[in-house]
Structures are given as structure tokens and as C-alpha cells.
Short mmCIF file of N, CA and C in Angstrom, two decimals:
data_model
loop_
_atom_site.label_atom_id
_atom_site.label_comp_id
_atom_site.label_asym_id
_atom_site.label_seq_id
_atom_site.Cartn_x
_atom_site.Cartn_y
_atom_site.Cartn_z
N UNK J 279 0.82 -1.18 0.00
CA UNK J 279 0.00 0.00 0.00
C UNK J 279 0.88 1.25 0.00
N UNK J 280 2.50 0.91 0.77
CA UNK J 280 2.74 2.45 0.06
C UNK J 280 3.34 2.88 -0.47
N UNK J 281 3.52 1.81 -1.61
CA UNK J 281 3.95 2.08 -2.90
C UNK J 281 2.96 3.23 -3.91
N UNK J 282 1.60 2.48 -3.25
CA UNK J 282 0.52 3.23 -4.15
C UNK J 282 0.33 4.49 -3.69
N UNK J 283 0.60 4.71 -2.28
CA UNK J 283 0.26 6.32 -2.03
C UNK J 283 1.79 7.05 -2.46
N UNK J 284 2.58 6.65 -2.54
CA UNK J 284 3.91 7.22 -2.66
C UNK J 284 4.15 7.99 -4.27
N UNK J 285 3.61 6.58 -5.32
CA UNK J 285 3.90 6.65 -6.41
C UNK J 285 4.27 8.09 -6.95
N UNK J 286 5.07 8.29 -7.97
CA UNK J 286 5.32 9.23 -8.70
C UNK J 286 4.73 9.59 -9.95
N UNK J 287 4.23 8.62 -10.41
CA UNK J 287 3.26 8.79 -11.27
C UNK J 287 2.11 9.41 -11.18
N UNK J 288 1.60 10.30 -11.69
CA UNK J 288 0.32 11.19 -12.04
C UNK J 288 -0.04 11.16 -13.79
N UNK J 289 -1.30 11.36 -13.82
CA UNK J 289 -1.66 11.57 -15.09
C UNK J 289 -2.53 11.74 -15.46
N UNK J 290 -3.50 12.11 -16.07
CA UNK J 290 -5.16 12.66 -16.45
C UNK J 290 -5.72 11.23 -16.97
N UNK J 291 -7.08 11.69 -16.89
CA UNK J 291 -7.72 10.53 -18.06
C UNK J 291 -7.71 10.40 -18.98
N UNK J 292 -6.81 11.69 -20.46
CA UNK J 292 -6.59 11.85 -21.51
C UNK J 292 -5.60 10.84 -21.41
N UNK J 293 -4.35 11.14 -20.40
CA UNK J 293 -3.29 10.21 -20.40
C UNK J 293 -3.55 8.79 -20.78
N UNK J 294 -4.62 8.22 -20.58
CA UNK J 294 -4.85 6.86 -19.95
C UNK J 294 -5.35 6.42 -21.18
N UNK J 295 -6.28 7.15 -21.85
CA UNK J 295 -6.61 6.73 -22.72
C UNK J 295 -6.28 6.74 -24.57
N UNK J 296 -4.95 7.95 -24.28
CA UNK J 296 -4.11 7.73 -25.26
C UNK J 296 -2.85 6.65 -25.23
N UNK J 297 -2.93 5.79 -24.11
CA UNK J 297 -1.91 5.24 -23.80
C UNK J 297 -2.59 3.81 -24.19
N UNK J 298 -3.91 4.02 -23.81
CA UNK J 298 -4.21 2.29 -24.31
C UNK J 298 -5.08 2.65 -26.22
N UNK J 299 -5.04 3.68 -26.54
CA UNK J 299 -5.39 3.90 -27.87
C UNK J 299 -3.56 3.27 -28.37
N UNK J 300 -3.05 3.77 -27.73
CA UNK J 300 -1.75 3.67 -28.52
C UNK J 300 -1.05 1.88 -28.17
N UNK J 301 -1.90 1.53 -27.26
CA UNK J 301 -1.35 -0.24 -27.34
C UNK J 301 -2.26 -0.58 -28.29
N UNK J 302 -3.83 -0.32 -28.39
CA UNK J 302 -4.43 -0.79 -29.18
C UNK J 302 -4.31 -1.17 -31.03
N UNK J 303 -3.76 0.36 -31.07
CA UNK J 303 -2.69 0.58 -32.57
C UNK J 303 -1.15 -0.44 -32.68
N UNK J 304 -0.43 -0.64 -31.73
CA UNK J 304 0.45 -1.48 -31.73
C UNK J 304 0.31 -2.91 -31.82
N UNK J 305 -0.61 -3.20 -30.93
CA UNK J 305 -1.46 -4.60 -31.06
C UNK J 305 -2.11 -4.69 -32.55
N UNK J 306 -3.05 -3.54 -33.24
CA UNK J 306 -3.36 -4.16 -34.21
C UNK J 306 -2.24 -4.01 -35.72
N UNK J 307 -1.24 -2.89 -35.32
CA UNK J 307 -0.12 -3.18 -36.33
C UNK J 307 0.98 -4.44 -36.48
N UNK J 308 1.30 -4.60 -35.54
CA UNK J 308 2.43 -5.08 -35.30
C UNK J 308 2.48 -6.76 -34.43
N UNK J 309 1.06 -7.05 -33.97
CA UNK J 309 0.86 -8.18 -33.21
C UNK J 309 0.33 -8.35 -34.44
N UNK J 310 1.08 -10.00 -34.76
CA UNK J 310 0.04 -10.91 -35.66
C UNK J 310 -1.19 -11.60 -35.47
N UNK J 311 -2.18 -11.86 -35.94
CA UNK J 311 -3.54 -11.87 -35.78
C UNK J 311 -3.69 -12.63 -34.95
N UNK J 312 -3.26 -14.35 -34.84
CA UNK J 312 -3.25 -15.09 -33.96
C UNK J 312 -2.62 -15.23 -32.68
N UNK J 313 -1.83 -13.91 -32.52
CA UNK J 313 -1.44 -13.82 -31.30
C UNK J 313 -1.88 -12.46 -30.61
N UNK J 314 -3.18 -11.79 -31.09
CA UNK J 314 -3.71 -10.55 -30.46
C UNK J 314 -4.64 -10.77 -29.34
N UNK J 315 -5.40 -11.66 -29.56
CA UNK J 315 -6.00 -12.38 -28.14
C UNK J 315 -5.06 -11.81 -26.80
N UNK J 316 -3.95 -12.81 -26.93
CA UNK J 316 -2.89 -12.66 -26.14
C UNK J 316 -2.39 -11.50 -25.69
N UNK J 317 -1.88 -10.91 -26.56
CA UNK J 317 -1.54 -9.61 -26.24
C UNK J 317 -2.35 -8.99 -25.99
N UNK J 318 -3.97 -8.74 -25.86
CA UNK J 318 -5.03 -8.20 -25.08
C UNK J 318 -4.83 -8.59 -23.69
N UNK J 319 -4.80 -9.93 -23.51
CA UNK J 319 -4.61 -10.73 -22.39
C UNK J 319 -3.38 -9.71 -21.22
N UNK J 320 -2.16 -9.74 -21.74
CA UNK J 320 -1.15 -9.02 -21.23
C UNK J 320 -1.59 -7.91 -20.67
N UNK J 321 -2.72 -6.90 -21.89
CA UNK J 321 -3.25 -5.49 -21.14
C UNK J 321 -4.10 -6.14 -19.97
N UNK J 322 -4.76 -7.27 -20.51
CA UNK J 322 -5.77 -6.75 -18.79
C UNK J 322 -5.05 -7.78 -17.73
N UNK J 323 -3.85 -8.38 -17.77
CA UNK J 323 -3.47 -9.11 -16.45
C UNK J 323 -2.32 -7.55 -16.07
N UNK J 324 -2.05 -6.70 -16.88
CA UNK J 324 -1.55 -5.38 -16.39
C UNK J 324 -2.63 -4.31 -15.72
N UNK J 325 -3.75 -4.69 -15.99
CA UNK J 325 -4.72 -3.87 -15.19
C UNK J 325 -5.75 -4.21 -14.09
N UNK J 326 -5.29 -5.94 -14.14
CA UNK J 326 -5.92 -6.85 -13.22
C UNK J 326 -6.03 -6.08 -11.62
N UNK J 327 -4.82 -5.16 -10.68
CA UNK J 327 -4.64 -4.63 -9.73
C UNK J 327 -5.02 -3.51 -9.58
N UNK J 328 -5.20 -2.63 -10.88
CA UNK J 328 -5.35 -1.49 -10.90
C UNK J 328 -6.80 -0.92 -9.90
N UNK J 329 -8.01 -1.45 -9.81
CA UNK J 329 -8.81 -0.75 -9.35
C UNK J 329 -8.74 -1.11 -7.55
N UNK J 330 -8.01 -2.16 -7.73
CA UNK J 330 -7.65 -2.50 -6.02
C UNK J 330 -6.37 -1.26 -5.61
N UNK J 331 -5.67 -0.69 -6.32
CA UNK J 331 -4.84 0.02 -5.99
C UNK J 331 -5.18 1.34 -5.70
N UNK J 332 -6.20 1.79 -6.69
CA UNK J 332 -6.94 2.90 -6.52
C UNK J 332 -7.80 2.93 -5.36
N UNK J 333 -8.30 1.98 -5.16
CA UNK J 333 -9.37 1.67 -3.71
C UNK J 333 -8.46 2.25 -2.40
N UNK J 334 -6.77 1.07 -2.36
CA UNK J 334 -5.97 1.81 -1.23
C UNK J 334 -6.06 3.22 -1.42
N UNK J 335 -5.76 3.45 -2.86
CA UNK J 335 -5.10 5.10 -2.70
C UNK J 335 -6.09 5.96 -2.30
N UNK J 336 -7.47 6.39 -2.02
CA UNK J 336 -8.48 6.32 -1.65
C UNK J 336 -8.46 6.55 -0.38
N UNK J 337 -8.63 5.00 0.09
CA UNK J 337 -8.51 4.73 1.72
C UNK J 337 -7.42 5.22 2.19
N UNK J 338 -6.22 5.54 1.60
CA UNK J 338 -4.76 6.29 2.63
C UNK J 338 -5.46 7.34 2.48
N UNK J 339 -5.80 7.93 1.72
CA UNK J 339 -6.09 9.24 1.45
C UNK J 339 -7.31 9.47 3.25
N UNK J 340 -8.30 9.16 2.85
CA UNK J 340 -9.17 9.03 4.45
C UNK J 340 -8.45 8.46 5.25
N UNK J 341 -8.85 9.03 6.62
CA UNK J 341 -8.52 8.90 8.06
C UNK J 341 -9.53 7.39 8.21
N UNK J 342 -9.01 7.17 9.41
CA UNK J 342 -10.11 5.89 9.92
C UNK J 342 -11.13 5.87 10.01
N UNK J 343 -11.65 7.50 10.47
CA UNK J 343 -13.28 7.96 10.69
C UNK J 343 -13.84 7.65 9.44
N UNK J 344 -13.30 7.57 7.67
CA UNK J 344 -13.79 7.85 7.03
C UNK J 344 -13.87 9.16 6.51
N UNK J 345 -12.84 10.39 7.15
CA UNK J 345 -12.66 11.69 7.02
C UNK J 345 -11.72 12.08 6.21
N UNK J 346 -11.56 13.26 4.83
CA UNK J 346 -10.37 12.94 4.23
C UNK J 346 -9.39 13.72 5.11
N UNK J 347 -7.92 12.99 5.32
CA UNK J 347 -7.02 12.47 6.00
C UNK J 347 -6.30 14.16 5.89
N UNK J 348 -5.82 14.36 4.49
CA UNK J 348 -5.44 15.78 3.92
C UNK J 348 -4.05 15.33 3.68
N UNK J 349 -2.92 16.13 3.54
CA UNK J 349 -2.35 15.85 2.66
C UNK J 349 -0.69 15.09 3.47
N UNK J 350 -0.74 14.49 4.30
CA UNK J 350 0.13 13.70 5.55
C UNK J 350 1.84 14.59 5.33
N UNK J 351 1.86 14.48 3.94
CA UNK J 351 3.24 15.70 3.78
C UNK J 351 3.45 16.76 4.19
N UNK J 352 2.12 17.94 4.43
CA UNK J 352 2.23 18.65 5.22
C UNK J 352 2.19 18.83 6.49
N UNK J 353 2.17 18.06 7.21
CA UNK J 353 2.69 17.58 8.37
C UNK J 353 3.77 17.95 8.84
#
């Protein structure tokens, strides 16, 4: 978990979705037909954690009460 609150990574939802437009284009250029399944496969066992990670990042973010927590760096 605090890897996920730590992370350095930031990025919009434009980000996110030019990033899997742009696997999608690679997958359909460059992956041969019978192996695109697969390489779909790869995107979603890479996104398999993702909404559990967001859930922590979330919950660090709130206090125990359920209160948001604020920003622990300024501290």
C-alpha cells in the first residue's frame, strides 16, 4: 500500500486513454492476428490490480473515521 500512495506517477484521463489507444494501434499493427487475443490478455493481467490500488489510494487518502485524511506531507 505504500507504494501506491507514494507513487510518482500522475496523469489525467486523456493520459490513460491515449496510452491504451496507442497499445491498441500497436497490437493491431504489429501483433500478428493469432497472437492478439494474447496480447489483449497481457493489457488486462496489467490492469488486473489497478482498481484494487486505486481503492488503497483512496482509503490512505481518508482517516479511519472515514474523514479525508489531507495531505500527511504537510505535516
Amino acid at each position: 500500500m505504500w507504494a501506491v500512495a507514494t507513487a510518482p506517477t500522475t496523469g489525467t484521463e486523456y493520459d490513460a486513454h491515449s496510452k491504451i489507444d496507442s497499445l491498441a494501434e500497436k497490437i493491431e499493427n504489429e501483433v500478428p492476428e493469432e497472437l492478439r487475443d494474447r496480447a489483449w490478455g497481457l493489457v488486462l493481467d496489467a490492469l488486473y490490480w489497478v482498481p484494487q490500488e486505486i481503492e488503497q489510494l483512496v482509503e490512505r487518502r481518508q482517516g479511519p473515521d472515514g474523514e479525508e485524511a489531507g495531505d500527511p506531507s504537510a505535516r
